[in-house]
Amino acid sequence: MQTFSKIVSTTALAVSLMLGLGSAKAEQKTDFKVAWSIYVGWMPWGYAADHGIVKKWADKYGIKIEVTQFNDYVESMNQYTAGAFDAVTLTNMDGLSIPAAGGVDTTAVIVGDFSNGNDAVILKDKASLADIKGQNVNLVEFSVSHYLLARALESIKLAERDVKVVNTSDADMVAAYKTPDVTAVVTWNPLVSTILEDPTAKKVFDSSEVPGEIIDLMVANSGVLKDNPNFGKALAGIWYETAALLRAETAEGKAAREAMGSASGTDLAGFEAQLAATKLFDKPADAVAFTTSPNLPKTMDLVRNFLFEKGLLGNGASSADVIGIEMPDGKILGDTGNVKLRFTDSYMKAAADGSL
């Protein structure tokens, strides 16, 4: 589960302010740009672009959709925040801390999955989470890994003051674990799988113990979506056709999983192992049920308070209420006059109803 640093969050805000809050220009149009990055739950977007599924749904609505892969997840969010893209894949936490905190009104069009074991706390030669007390913990600071650590510590009545966080790039995490000084890490797949190949590595907590809290989304600029609802419908059509193929126990489904695995730097077995640690919403009715559940506001309340405590809701934020978060039923967490992150079930419901 990739995410950001405090420096990048600040940079995104500065870029968005420089570009007039950076939102992609809201008007009726026919050409749209979508950004995505490598993660098990987002691989369907690249596959759909490569295999004509994106074009099929774009043609249905008389539009064009250009899908661009970013090797750097942070950069994809920065580019979206700056207005260069109409939509982007990101987590619920990052959606709040980067585009929303940067002033870009953003709507979650598709709730694609949640991490159900892909993110983990790993200790070296220790088998109990309680053994983390007093240790240095290497992770990407202010990321979903940082959030997972906080939730893990809460579960055993510890706090962050009981450990020392060591900011470590995801690109360096595997190499760092191999050094004698590193005894505890928090990271995401495929790094988790690689580290756990080491016989000294013991997984002591993972995201399956806080189900539904680390959520992977396809979001779009709210103004663009309002003026171009067919763009949202096309995104939903693309997602559910490709996700169904991903889950299919057929030769075509296996070939799709192999292709997605290869594109993400692993093989079929590796990709399916990551998929097993992901609660994928391949059926739109399940996504609607999750998105309209009373658990979502509770999760977003946890997330916004974590971000506020870390100073990631913008300079001068006086409370976690500084940014409004709208739920599908219209209820708002936070400032009703500054709603910048919205959850809707409209497009997923259209898919469930067969009305795309």
PDB file of N, CA and C in Angstrom, residues 313-348:
ATOM      1  N   LEU A 313      -3.221  17.956   7.764  1.00  0.00           N
ATOM      2  CA  LEU A 313      -4.472  18.470   7.196  1.00  0.00           C
ATOM      3  C   LEU A 313      -4.334  19.939   6.794  1.00  0.00           C
ATOM      4  N   GLY A 314      -3.116  20.356   6.546  1.00  0.00           N
ATOM      5  CA  GLY A 314      -2.878  21.730   6.096  1.00  0.00           C
ATOM      6  C   GLY A 314      -2.322  22.598   7.201  1.00  0.00           C
ATOM      7  N   ASN A 315      -1.547  23.597   6.814  1.00  0.00           N
ATOM      8  CA  ASN A 315      -0.955  24.512   7.780  1.00  0.00           C
ATOM      9  C   ASN A 315      -2.040  25.277   8.532  1.00  0.00           C
ATOM     10  N   GLY A 316      -1.901  25.327   9.815  1.00  0.00           N
ATOM     11  CA  GLY A 316      -2.847  26.097  10.615  1.00  0.00           C
ATOM     12  C   GLY A 316      -4.158  25.397  10.910  1.00  0.00           C
ATOM     13  N   ALA A 317      -4.280  24.115  10.549  1.00  0.00           N
ATOM     14  CA  ALA A 317      -5.517  23.384  10.848  1.00  0.00           C
ATOM     15  C   ALA A 317      -5.722  23.347  12.357  1.00  0.00           C
ATOM     16  N   SER A 318      -6.884  23.814  12.804  1.00  0.00           N
ATOM     17  CA  SER A 318      -7.135  23.912  14.240  1.00  0.00           C
ATOM     18  C   SER A 318      -7.732  22.646  14.824  1.00  0.00           C
ATOM     19  N   SER A 319      -8.285  21.804  13.965  1.00  0.00           N
ATOM     20  CA  SER A 319      -8.871  20.547  14.425  1.00  0.00           C
ATOM     21  C   SER A 319      -9.039  19.605  13.242  1.00  0.00           C
ATOM     22  N   ALA A 320      -9.447  18.376  13.538  1.00  0.00           N
ATOM     23  CA  ALA A 320      -9.691  17.400  12.474  1.00  0.00           C
ATOM     24  C   ALA A 320     -10.904  17.775  11.644  1.00  0.00           C
ATOM     25  N   ASP A 321     -11.682  18.747  12.107  1.00  0.00           N
ATOM     26  CA  ASP A 321     -12.891  19.183  11.394  1.00  0.00           C
ATOM     27  C   ASP A 321     -12.601  20.136  10.246  1.00  0.00           C
ATOM     28  N   VAL A 322     -11.347  20.506  10.040  1.00  0.00           N
ATOM     29  CA  VAL A 322     -11.017  21.556   9.067  1.00  0.00           C
ATOM     30  C   VAL A 322     -11.479  21.223   7.655  1.00  0.00           C
ATOM     31  N   ILE A 323     -11.487  19.936   7.301  1.00  0.00           N
ATOM     32  CA  ILE A 323     -11.930  19.502   5.970  1.00  0.00           C
ATOM     33  C   ILE A 323     -13.214  18.686   6.117  1.00  0.00           C
ATOM     34  N   GLY A 324     -14.214  19.026   5.320  1.00  0.00           N
ATOM     35  CA  GLY A 324     -15.455  18.268   5.336  1.00  0.00           C
ATOM     36  C   GLY A 324     -15.350  17.013   4.485  1.00  0.00           C
ATOM     37  N   ILE A 325     -15.882  15.906   4.997  1.00  0.00           N
ATOM     38  CA  ILE A 325     -15.921  14.621   4.279  1.00  0.00           C
ATOM     39  C   ILE A 325     -17.383  14.218   4.150  1.00  0.00           C
ATOM     40  N   GLU A 326     -17.872  14.142   2.928  1.00  0.00           N
ATOM     41  CA  GLU A 326     -19.281  13.822   2.696  1.00  0.00           C
ATOM     42  C   GLU A 326     -19.475  12.336   2.449  1.00  0.00           C
ATOM     43  N   MET A 327     -20.453  11.766   3.146  1.00  0.00           N
ATOM     44  CA  MET A 327     -20.790  10.361   2.974  1.00  0.00           C
ATOM     45  C   MET A 327     -21.902  10.212   1.927  1.00  0.00           C
ATOM     46  N   PRO A 328     -22.145   8.999   1.430  1.00  0.00           N
ATOM     47  CA  PRO A 328     -23.159   8.811   0.378  1.00  0.00           C
ATOM     48  C   PRO A 328     -24.553   9.303   0.756  1.00  0.00           C
ATOM     49  N   ASP A 329     -24.881   9.296   2.057  1.00  0.00           N
ATOM     50  CA  ASP A 329     -26.210   9.755   2.470  1.00  0.00           C
ATOM     51  C   ASP A 329     -26.276  11.260   2.675  1.00  0.00           C
ATOM     52  N   GLY A 330     -25.189  11.965   2.348  1.00  0.00           N
ATOM     53  CA  GLY A 330     -25.170  13.421   2.464  1.00  0.00           C
ATOM     54  C   GLY A 330     -24.675  13.932   3.802  1.00  0.00           C
ATOM     55  N   LYS A 331     -24.522  13.050   4.778  1.00  0.00           N
ATOM     56  CA  LYS A 331     -23.995  13.480   6.077  1.00  0.00           C
ATOM     57  C   LYS A 331     -22.518  13.847   5.940  1.00  0.00           C
ATOM     58  N   ILE A 332     -22.106  14.826   6.740  1.00  0.00           N
ATOM     59  CA  ILE A 332     -20.751  15.362   6.602  1.00  0.00           C
ATOM     60  C   ILE A 332     -19.999  15.282   7.916  1.00  0.00           C
ATOM     61  N   LEU A 333     -18.784  14.741   7.843  1.00  0.00           N
ATOM     62  CA  LEU A 333     -17.836  14.817   8.952  1.00  0.00           C
ATOM     63  C   LEU A 333     -17.043  16.099   8.762  1.00  0.00           C
ATOM     64  N   GLY A 334     -16.951  16.930   9.796  1.00  0.00           N
ATOM     65  CA  GLY A 334     -16.140  18.126   9.679  1.00  0.00           C
ATOM     66  C   GLY A 334     -16.883  19.322   9.133  1.00  0.00           C
ATOM     67  N   ASP A 335     -16.129  20.232   8.533  1.00  0.00           N
ATOM     68  CA  ASP A 335     -16.629  21.542   8.103  1.00  0.00           C
ATOM     69  C   ASP A 335     -17.566  21.420   6.900  1.00  0.00           C
ATOM     70  N   THR A 336     -18.830  21.728   7.099  1.00  0.00           N
ATOM     71  CA  THR A 336     -19.807  21.643   5.999  1.00  0.00           C
ATOM     72  C   THR A 336     -19.547  22.700   4.933  1.00  0.00           C
ATOM     73  N   GLY A 337     -18.791  23.743   5.289  1.00  0.00           N
ATOM     74  CA  GLY A 337     -18.481  24.788   4.320  1.00  0.00           C
ATOM     75  C   GLY A 337     -17.187  24.549   3.573  1.00  0.00           C
ATOM     76  N   ASN A 338     -16.514  23.438   3.881  1.00  0.00           N
ATOM     77  CA  ASN A 338     -15.241  23.141   3.221  1.00  0.00           C
ATOM     78  C   ASN A 338     -15.156  21.652   2.891  1.00  0.00           C
ATOM     79  N   VAL A 339     -16.191  21.138   2.229  1.00  0.00           N
ATOM     80  CA  VAL A 339     -16.207  19.721   1.850  1.00  0.00           C
ATOM     81  C   VAL A 339     -15.267  19.509   0.670  1.00  0.00           C
ATOM     82  N   LYS A 340     -14.252  18.670   0.861  1.00  0.00           N
ATOM     83  CA  LYS A 340     -13.264  18.431  -0.192  1.00  0.00           C
ATOM     84  C   LYS A 340     -13.065  16.959  -0.518  1.00  0.00           C
ATOM     85  N   LEU A 341     -13.675  16.069   0.269  1.00  0.00           N
ATOM     86  CA  LEU A 341     -13.606  14.641  -0.046  1.00  0.00           C
ATOM     87  C   LEU A 341     -15.012  14.075   0.071  1.00  0.00           C
ATOM     88  N   ARG A 342     -15.459  13.400  -0.991  1.00  0.00           N
ATOM     89  CA  ARG A 342     -16.830  12.897  -1.041  1.00  0.00           C
ATOM     90  C   ARG A 342     -16.836  11.411  -1.405  1.00  0.00           C
ATOM     91  N   PHE A 343     -17.708  10.685  -0.738  1.00  0.00           N
ATOM     92  CA  PHE A 343     -17.951   9.292  -1.094  1.00  0.00           C
ATOM     93  C   PHE A 343     -19.342   9.215  -1.716  1.00  0.00           C
ATOM     94  N   THR A 344     -19.434   8.585  -2.860  1.00  0.00           N
ATOM     95  CA  THR A 344     -20.727   8.402  -3.513  1.00  0.00           C
ATOM     96  C   THR A 344     -20.892   6.940  -3.902  1.00  0.00           C
ATOM     97  N   ASP A 345     -22.130   6.471  -3.873  1.00  0.00           N
ATOM     98  CA  ASP A 345     -22.398   5.109  -4.348  1.00  0.00           C
ATOM     99  C   ASP A 345     -23.085   5.137  -5.710  1.00  0.00           C
ATOM    100  N   SER A 346     -23.229   6.323  -6.298  1.00  0.00           N
ATOM    101  CA  SER A 346     -24.028   6.483  -7.522  1.00  0.00           C
ATOM    102  C   SER A 346     -23.565   5.596  -8.665  1.00  0.00           C
ATOM    103  N   TYR A 347     -22.266   5.616  -8.946  1.00  0.00           N
ATOM    104  CA  TYR A 347     -21.752   4.896 -10.120  1.00  0.00           C
ATOM    105  C   TYR A 347     -21.672   3.394  -9.852  1.00  0.00           C
ATOM    106  N   MET A 348     -21.324   3.037  -8.632  1.00  0.00           N
ATOM    107  CA  MET A 348     -21.293   1.623  -8.270  1.00  0.00           C
ATOM    108  C   MET A 348     -22.707   1.049  -8.260  1.00  0.00           C
TER     109      MET A 348
END
